[in-house]
CSV table of C-alpha atoms and ligand atoms in Angstrom, one decimal:
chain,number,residue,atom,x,y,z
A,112,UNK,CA,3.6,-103.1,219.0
A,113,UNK,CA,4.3,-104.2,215.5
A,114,UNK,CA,3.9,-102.0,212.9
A,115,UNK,CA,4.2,-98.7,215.1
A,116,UNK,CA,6.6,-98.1,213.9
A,117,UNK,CA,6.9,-99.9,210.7
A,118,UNK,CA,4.7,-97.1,209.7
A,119,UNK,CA,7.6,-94.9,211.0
A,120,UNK,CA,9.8,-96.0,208.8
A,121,UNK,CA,11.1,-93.8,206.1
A,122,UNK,CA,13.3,-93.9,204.0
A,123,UNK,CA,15.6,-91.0,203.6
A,124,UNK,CA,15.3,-89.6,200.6
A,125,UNK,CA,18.9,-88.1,200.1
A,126,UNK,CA,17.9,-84.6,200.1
A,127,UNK,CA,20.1,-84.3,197.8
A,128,UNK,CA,21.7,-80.7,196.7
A,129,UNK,CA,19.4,-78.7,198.9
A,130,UNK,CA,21.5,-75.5,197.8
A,131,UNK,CA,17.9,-73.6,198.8
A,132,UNK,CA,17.0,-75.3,201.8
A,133,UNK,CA,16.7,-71.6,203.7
A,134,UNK,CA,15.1,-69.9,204.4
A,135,UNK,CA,11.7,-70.9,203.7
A,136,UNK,CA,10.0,-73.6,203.8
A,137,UNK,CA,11.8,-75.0,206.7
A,138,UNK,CA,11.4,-78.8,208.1
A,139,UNK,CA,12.5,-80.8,210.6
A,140,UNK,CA,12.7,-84.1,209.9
A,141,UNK,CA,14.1,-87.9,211.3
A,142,UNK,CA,15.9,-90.2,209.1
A,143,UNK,CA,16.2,-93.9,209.9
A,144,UNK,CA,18.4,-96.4,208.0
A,145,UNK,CA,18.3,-99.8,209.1
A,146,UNK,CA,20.2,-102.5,207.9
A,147,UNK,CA,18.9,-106.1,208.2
A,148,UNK,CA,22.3,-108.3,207.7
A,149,UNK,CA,20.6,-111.5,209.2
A,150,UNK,CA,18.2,-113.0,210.6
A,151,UNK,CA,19.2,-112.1,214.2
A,152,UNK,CA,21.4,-109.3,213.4
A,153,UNK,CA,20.1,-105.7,212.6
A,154,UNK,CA,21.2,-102.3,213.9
A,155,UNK,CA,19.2,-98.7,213.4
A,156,UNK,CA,20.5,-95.6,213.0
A,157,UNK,CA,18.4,-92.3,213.3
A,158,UNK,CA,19.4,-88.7,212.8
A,159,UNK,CA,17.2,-85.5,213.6
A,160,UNK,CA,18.0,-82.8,211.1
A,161,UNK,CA,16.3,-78.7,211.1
A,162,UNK,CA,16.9,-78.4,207.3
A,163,UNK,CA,20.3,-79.0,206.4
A,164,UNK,CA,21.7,-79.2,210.2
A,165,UNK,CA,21.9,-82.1,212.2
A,166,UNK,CA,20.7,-81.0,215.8
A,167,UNK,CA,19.5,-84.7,217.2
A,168,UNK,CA,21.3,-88.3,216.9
A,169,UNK,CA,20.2,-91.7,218.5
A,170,UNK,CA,22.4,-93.7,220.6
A,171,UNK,CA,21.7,-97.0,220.3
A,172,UNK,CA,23.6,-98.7,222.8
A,173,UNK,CA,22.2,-96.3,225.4
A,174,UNK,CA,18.4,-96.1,223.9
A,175,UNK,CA,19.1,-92.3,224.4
A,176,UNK,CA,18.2,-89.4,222.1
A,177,UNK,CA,21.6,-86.9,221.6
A,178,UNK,CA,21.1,-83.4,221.7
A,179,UNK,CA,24.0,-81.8,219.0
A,180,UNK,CA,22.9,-77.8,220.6
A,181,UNK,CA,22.6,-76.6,223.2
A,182,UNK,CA,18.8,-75.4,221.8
A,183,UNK,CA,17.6,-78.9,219.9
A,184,UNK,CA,15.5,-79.7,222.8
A,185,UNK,CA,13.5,-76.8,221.9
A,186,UNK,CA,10.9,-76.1,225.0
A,187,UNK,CA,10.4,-79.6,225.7
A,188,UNK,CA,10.6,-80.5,229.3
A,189,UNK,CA,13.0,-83.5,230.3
A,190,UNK,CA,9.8,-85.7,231.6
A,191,UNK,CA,8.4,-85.2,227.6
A,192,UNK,CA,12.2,-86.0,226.5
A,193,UNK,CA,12.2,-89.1,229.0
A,194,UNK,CA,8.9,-90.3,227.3
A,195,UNK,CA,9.9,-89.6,223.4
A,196,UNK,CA,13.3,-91.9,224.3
A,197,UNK,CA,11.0,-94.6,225.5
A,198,UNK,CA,8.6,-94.5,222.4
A,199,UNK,CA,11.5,-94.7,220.3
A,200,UNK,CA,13.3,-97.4,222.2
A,201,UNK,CA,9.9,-99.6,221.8
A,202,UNK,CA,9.6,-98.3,218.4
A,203,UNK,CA,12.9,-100.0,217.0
A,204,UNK,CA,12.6,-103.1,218.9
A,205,UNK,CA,9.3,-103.3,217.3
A,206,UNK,CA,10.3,-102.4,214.0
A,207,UNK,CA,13.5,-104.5,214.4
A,208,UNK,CA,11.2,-107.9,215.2
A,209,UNK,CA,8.3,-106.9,213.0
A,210,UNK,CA,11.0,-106.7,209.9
A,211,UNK,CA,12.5,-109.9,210.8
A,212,UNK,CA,8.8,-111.5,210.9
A,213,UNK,CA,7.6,-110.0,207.9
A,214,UNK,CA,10.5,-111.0,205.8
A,215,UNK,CA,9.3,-114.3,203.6
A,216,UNK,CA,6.0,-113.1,203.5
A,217,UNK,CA,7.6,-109.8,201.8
A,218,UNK,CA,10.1,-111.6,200.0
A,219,UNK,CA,13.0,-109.6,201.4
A,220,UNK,CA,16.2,-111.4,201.4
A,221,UNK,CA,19.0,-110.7,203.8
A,222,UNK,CA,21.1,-108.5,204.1
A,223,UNK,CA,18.6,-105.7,202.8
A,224,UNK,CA,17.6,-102.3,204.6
A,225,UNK,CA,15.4,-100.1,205.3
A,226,UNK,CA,14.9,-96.6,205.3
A,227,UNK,CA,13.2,-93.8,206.4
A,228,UNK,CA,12.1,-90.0,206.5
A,229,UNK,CA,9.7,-88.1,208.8
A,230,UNK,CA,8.9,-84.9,209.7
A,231,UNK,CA,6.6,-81.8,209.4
A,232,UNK,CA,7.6,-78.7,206.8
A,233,UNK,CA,6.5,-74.9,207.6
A,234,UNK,CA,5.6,-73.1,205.0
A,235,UNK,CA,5.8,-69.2,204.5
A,236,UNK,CA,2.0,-68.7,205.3
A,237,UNK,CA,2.3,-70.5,208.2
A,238,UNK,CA,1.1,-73.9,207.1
A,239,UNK,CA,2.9,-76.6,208.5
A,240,UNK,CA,2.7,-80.4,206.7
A,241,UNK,CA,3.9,-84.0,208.0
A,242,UNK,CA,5.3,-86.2,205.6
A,243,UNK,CA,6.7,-89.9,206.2
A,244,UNK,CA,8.2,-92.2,203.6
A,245,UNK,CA,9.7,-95.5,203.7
A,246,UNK,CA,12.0,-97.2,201.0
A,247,UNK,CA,13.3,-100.5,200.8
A,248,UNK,CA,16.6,-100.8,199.6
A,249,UNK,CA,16.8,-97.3,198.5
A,250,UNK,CA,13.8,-97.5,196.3
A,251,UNK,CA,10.6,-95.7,197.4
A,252,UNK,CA,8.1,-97.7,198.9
A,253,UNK,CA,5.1,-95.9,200.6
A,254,UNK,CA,4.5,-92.6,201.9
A,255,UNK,CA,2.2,-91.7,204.5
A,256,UNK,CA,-0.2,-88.5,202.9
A,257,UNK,CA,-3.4,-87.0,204.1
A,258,UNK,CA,-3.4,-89.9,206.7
A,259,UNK,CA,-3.8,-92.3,204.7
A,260,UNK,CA,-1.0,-95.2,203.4
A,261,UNK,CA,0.0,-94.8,199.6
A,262,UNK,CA,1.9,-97.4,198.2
A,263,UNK,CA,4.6,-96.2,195.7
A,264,UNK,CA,4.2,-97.5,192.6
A,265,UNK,CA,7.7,-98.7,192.5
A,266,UNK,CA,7.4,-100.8,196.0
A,267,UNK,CA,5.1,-103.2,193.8
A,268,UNK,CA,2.1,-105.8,195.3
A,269,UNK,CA,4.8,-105.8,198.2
A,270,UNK,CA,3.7,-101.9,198.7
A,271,UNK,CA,0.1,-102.7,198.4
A,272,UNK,CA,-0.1,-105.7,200.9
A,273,UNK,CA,1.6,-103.2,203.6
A,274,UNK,CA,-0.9,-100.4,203.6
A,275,UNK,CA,-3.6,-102.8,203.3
A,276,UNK,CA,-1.8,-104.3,206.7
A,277,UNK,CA,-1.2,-101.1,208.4
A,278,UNK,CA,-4.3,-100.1,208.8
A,279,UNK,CA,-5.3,-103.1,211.4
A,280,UNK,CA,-3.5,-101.3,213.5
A,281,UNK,CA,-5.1,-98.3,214.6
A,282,UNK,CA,-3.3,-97.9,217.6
A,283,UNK,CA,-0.1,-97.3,215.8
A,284,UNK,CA,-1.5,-94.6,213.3
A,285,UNK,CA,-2.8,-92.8,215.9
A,286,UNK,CA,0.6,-92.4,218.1
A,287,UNK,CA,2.2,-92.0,214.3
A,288,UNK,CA,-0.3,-89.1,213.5
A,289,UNK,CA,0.2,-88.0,216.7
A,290,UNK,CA,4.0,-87.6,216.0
A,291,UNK,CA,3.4,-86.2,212.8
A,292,UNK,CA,0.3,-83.5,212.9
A,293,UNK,CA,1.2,-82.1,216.7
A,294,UNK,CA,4.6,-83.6,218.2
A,295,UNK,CA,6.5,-82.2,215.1
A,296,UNK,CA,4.8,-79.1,214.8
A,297,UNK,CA,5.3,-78.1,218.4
A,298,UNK,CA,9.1,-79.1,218.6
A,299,UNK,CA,9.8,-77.7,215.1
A,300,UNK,CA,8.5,-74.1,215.8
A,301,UNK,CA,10.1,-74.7,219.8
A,302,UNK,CA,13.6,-75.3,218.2
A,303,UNK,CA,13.3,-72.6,215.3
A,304,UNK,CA,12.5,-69.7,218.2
A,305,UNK,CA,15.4,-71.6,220.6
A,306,UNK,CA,18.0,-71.9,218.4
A,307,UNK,CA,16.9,-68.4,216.4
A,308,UNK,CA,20.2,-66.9,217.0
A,309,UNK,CA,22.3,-69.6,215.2
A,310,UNK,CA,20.0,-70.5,212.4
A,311,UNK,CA,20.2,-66.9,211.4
A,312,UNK,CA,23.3,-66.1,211.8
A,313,UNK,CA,25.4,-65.2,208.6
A,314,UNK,CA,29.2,-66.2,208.7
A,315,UNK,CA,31.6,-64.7,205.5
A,316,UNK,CA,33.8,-67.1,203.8
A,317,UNK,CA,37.3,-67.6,203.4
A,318,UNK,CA,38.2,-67.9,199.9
A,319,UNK,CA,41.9,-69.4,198.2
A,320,UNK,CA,43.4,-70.7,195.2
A,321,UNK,CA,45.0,-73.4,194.4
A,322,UNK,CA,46.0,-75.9,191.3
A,323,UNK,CA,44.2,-79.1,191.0
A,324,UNK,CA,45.8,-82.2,188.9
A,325,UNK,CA,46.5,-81.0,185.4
A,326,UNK,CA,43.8,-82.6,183.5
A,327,UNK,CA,46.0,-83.0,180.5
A,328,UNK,CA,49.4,-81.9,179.2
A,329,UNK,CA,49.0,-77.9,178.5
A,330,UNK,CA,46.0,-77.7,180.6
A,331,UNK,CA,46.0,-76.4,184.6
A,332,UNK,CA,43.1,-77.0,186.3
A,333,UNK,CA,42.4,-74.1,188.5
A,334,UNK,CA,40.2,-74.7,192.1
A,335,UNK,CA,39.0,-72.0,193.6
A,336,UNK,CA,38.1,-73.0,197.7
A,337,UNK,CA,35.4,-71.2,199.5
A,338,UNK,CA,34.8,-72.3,202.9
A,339,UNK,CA,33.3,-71.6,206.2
A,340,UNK,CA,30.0,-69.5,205.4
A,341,UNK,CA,26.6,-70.0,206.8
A,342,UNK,CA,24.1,-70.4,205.5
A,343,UNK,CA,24.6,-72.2,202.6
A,344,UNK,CA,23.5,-70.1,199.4
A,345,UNK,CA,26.6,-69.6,197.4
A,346,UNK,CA,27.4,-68.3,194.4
A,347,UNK,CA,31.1,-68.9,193.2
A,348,UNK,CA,32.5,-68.6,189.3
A,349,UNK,CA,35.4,-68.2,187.7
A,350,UNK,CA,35.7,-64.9,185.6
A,351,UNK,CA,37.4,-63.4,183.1
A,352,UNK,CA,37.2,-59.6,183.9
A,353,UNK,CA,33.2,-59.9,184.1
A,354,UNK,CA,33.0,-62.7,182.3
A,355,UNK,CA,31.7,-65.5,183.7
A,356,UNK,CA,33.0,-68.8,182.9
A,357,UNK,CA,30.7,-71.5,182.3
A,358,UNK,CA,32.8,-74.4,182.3
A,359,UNK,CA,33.1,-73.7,186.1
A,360,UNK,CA,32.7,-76.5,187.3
A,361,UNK,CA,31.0,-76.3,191.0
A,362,UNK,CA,31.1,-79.5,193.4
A,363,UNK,CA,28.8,-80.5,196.3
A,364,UNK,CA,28.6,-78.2,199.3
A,365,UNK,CA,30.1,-79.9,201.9
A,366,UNK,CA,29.4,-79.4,205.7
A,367,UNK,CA,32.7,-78.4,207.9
A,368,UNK,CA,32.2,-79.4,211.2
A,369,UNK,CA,31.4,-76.6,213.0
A,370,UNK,CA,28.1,-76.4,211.0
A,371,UNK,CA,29.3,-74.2,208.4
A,372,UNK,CA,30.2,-75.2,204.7
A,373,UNK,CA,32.6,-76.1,202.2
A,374,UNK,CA,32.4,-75.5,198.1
A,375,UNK,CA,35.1,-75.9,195.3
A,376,UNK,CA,34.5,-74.5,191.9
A,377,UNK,CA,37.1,-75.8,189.5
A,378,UNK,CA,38.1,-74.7,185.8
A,379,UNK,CA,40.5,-76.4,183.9
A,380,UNK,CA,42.3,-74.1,181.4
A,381,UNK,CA,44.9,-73.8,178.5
A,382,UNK,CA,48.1,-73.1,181.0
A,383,UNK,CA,48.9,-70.0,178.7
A,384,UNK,CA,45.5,-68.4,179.2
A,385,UNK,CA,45.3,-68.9,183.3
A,386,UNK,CA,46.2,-65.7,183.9
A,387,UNK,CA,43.7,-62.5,183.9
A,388,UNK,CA,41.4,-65.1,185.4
A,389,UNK,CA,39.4,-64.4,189.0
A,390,UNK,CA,37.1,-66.3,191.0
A,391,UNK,CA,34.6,-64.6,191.9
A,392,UNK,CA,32.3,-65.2,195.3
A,393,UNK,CA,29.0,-63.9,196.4
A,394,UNK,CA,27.3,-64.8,199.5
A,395,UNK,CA,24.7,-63.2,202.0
A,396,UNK,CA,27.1,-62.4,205.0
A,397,UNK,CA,29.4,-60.1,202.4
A,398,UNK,CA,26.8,-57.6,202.4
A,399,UNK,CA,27.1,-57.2,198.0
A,400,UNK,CA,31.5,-56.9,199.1
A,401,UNK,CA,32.0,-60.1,196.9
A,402,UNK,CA,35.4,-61.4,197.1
A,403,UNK,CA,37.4,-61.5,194.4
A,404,UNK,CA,40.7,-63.6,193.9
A,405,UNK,CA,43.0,-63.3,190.9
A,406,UNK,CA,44.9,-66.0,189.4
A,407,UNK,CA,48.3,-65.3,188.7
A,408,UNK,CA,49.2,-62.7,190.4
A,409,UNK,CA,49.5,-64.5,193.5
A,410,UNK,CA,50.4,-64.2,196.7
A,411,UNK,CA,54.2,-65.5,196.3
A,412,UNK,CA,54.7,-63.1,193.6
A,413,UNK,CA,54.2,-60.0,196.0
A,414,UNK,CA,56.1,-62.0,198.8
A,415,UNK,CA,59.2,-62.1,196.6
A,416,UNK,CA,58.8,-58.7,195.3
A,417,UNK,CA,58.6,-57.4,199.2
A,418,UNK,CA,61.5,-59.2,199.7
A,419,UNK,CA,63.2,-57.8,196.8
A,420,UNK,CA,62.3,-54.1,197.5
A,421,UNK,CA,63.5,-54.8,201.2
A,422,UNK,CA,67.0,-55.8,199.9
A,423,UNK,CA,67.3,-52.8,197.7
A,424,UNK,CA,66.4,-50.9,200.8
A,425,UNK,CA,69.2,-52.4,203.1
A,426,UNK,CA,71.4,-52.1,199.9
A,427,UNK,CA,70.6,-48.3,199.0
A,428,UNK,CA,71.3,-47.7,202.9
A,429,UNK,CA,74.6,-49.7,203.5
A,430,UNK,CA,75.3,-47.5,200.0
A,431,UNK,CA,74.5,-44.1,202.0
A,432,UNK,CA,76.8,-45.4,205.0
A,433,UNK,CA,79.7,-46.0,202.8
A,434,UNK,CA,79.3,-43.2,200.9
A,435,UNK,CA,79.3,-40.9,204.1
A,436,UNK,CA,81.8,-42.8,206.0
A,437,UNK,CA,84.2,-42.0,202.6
A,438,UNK,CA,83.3,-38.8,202.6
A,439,UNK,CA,84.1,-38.5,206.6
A,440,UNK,CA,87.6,-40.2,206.0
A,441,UNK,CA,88.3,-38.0,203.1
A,442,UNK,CA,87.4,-34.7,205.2
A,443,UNK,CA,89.9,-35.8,208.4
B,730,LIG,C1,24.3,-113.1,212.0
B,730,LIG,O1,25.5,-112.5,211.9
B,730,LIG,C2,26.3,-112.4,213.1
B,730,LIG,C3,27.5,-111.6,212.9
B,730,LIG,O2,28.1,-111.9,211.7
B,730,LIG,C4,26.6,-113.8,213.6
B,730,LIG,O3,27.3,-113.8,214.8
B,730,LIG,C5,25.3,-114.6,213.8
B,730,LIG,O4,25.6,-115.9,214.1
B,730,LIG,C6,24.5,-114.6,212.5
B,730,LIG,N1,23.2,-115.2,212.7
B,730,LIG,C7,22.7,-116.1,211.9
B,730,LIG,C8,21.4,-116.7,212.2
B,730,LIG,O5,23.3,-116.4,210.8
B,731,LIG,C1,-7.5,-85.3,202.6
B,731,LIG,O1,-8.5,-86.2,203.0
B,731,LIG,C2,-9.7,-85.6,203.2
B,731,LIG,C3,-10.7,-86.7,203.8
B,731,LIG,O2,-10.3,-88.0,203.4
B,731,LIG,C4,-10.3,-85.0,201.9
B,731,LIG,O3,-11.5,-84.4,202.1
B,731,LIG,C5,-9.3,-84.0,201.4
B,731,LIG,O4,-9.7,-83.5,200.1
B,731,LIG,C6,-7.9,-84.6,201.3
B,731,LIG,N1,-6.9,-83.6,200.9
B,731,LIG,C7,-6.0,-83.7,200.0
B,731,LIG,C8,-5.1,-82.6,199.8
B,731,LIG,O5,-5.9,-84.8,199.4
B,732,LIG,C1,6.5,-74.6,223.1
B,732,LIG,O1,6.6,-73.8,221.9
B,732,LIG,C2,5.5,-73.9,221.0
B,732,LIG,C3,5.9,-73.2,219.7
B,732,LIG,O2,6.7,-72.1,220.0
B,732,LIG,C4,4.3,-73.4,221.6
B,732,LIG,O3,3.2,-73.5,220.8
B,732,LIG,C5,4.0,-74.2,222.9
B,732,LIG,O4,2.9,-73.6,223.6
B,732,LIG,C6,5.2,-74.2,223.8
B,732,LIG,N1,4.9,-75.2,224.9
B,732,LIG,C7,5.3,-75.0,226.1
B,732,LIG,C8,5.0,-76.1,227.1
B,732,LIG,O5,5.9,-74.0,226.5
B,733,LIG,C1,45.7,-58.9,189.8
B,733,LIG,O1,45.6,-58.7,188.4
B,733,LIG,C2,44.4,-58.1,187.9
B,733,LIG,C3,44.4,-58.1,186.4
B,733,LIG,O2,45.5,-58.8,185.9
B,733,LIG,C4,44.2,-56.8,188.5
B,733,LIG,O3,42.9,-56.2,188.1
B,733,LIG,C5,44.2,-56.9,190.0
B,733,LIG,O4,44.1,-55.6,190.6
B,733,LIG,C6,45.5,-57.6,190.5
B,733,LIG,N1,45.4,-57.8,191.9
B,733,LIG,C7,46.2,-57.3,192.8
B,733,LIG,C8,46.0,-57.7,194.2
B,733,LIG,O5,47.2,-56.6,192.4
């Protein structure tokens, strides 16, 4: 069973910032890391991911496949779900002993690990490609293109000697291109029509201010927090009137857990010239409404005038009381 899944294998390619992973194209895609710590101990991890949401997980204790929505099992019927759990189960115990074989005549050393990515990507036409790549030890190894194994040029002899091996096992490539040209396809255009509601849904932001660590005496460093919108496409900057600033600094989108995301955009600023400043934030839900949050005049400042103008009120009234009461007495 070797190989079946060695072939599988991928390494994940962080995506890294996929700001523009919507709409188009759109993949779905399995990551697998696994780490190798000895020569009887290794454990695998495997995620399913719809662009830059996670809708499957892999149990494996249980050899089970987790659904994350209610939708990720797309129209696949429990008998085909039953039979994908089992090809996976025998693909990591496969992968899992075929690694440990393969390891002096690789010249792998232990612990190392392994990773993964593999999936199909739809294009706008309509066009959908597979892709699979592996990496060893976070460097790319070989990728799997046109059906046929290319080493990377980085994975060395080491590269060269596995594609040359893969290929004695035409059993393996044809379940693998099975996976990739029609198993992916199906269940990737399945889950984008189940799950249409929530992957096109378009949630606003919350937006508020706060003051980072001064980054040096005189200076305030300004964060501006934008959180919970979907999908992720932001724009946020610091202004001055309609100036933008471009020492904004912006940090990595981050997921919340309710599949919605997180962004900071900082700006660190002489303390005299913070205020007049605004950070500024566009995004597809607001409908061109961008929200716009001064610095400055903050919320405490009207909270204590409120409360001031509420005193004078009581004051100016207990004044009116007196003063009639007076009067009263004086009359009688
Ligand atoms: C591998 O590591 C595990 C956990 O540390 C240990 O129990 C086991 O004995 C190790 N096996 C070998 C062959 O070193
Ligand atoms: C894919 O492979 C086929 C046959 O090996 C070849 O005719 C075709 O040009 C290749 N396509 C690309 C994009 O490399
Ligand atoms: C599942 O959905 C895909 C894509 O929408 C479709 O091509 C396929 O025929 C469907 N299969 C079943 C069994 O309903
Ligand atoms: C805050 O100040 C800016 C300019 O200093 C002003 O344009 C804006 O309207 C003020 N915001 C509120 C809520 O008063």
């Amino acid at each position: 069973m070797l190989l079946l899944v060695l072939a599988l294998l991928a390494v994940l390619f962080p995506a890294g910032d996929t700001q523009d992973a919507f709409p188009e194209p759109i993949s779905y895609y399995v990551t697998q890391s696994s780490s190798f710590f000895n020569s009887t101990w290794a454990q695998n991890q495997a995620s399913g991911w719809l662009g830059d949401i996670q809708i499957d997980g892999w149990n494996s204790d249980s050899g089970t496949i987790i659904f994350r929505k209610t939708w990720s099992k797309g129209n696949f019927s429990n008998d085909e779900i039953l039979e994908m759990e089992e090809l996976f189960r025998l693909y990591f115990l496969g992968f899992v002993k075929e690694v440990q074989e393969l390891v002096s005549d690789f010249q792998l050393e232990y612990p190392f690990e392994i990773q993964g990515i593999a999936g199909c990507e739809l294009h706008s036409g309509g066009a959908i490609v597979s892709f699979l790549m592996g990496a060893i030890e976070g460097l790319h190894f070989m990728s799997i293109n046109n059906y046929s194994c290319l080493p990377a040029p980085e994975g060395g002899t080491r590269a060269q000697k596995f594609c040359a091996l893969i290929l004695q096992y035409k059993g393996i490539c044809d379940i693998v291109e099975n996976l990739l040209t029609k198993v992916c396809p199906r269940y990737l255009m399945s889950v984008l029509e189940a799950g249409k509601a929530a992957l096109q849904k378009h949630v606003k932001p919350e937006a508020w201010l706060s003051q980072g660590p001064s980054p040096e005496p005189g200076y305030l460093q300004l964060v501006c927090h934008v959180s919970g919108f979907y999908p992720k496409p932001v724009w946020v900057m610091w202004m001055r009137g309609e100036q933008e600033q471009p020492e904004t600094q912006r940090g990595d989108v981050l997921p919340n857990p309710d599949d919605t995301w997180y962004l900071r955009a900082t700006l660190d600023v002489v303390a005299k010239e913070a205020t007049g400043l605004s950070c500024r934030v566009k995004h597809s839900s607001l409908g061109g409404q961008d929200i716009i949050l001064y610095w400055g005049n903050s919320s405490i400042g009207w909270i204590i005038l409120a409360v001031f103008v509420s005193c004078l009120i009581v004051l100016l009234f207990y004044v009116l009381w007196f003063y009639k009461h007076w009067s009263y007495q004086d009359i009688l």
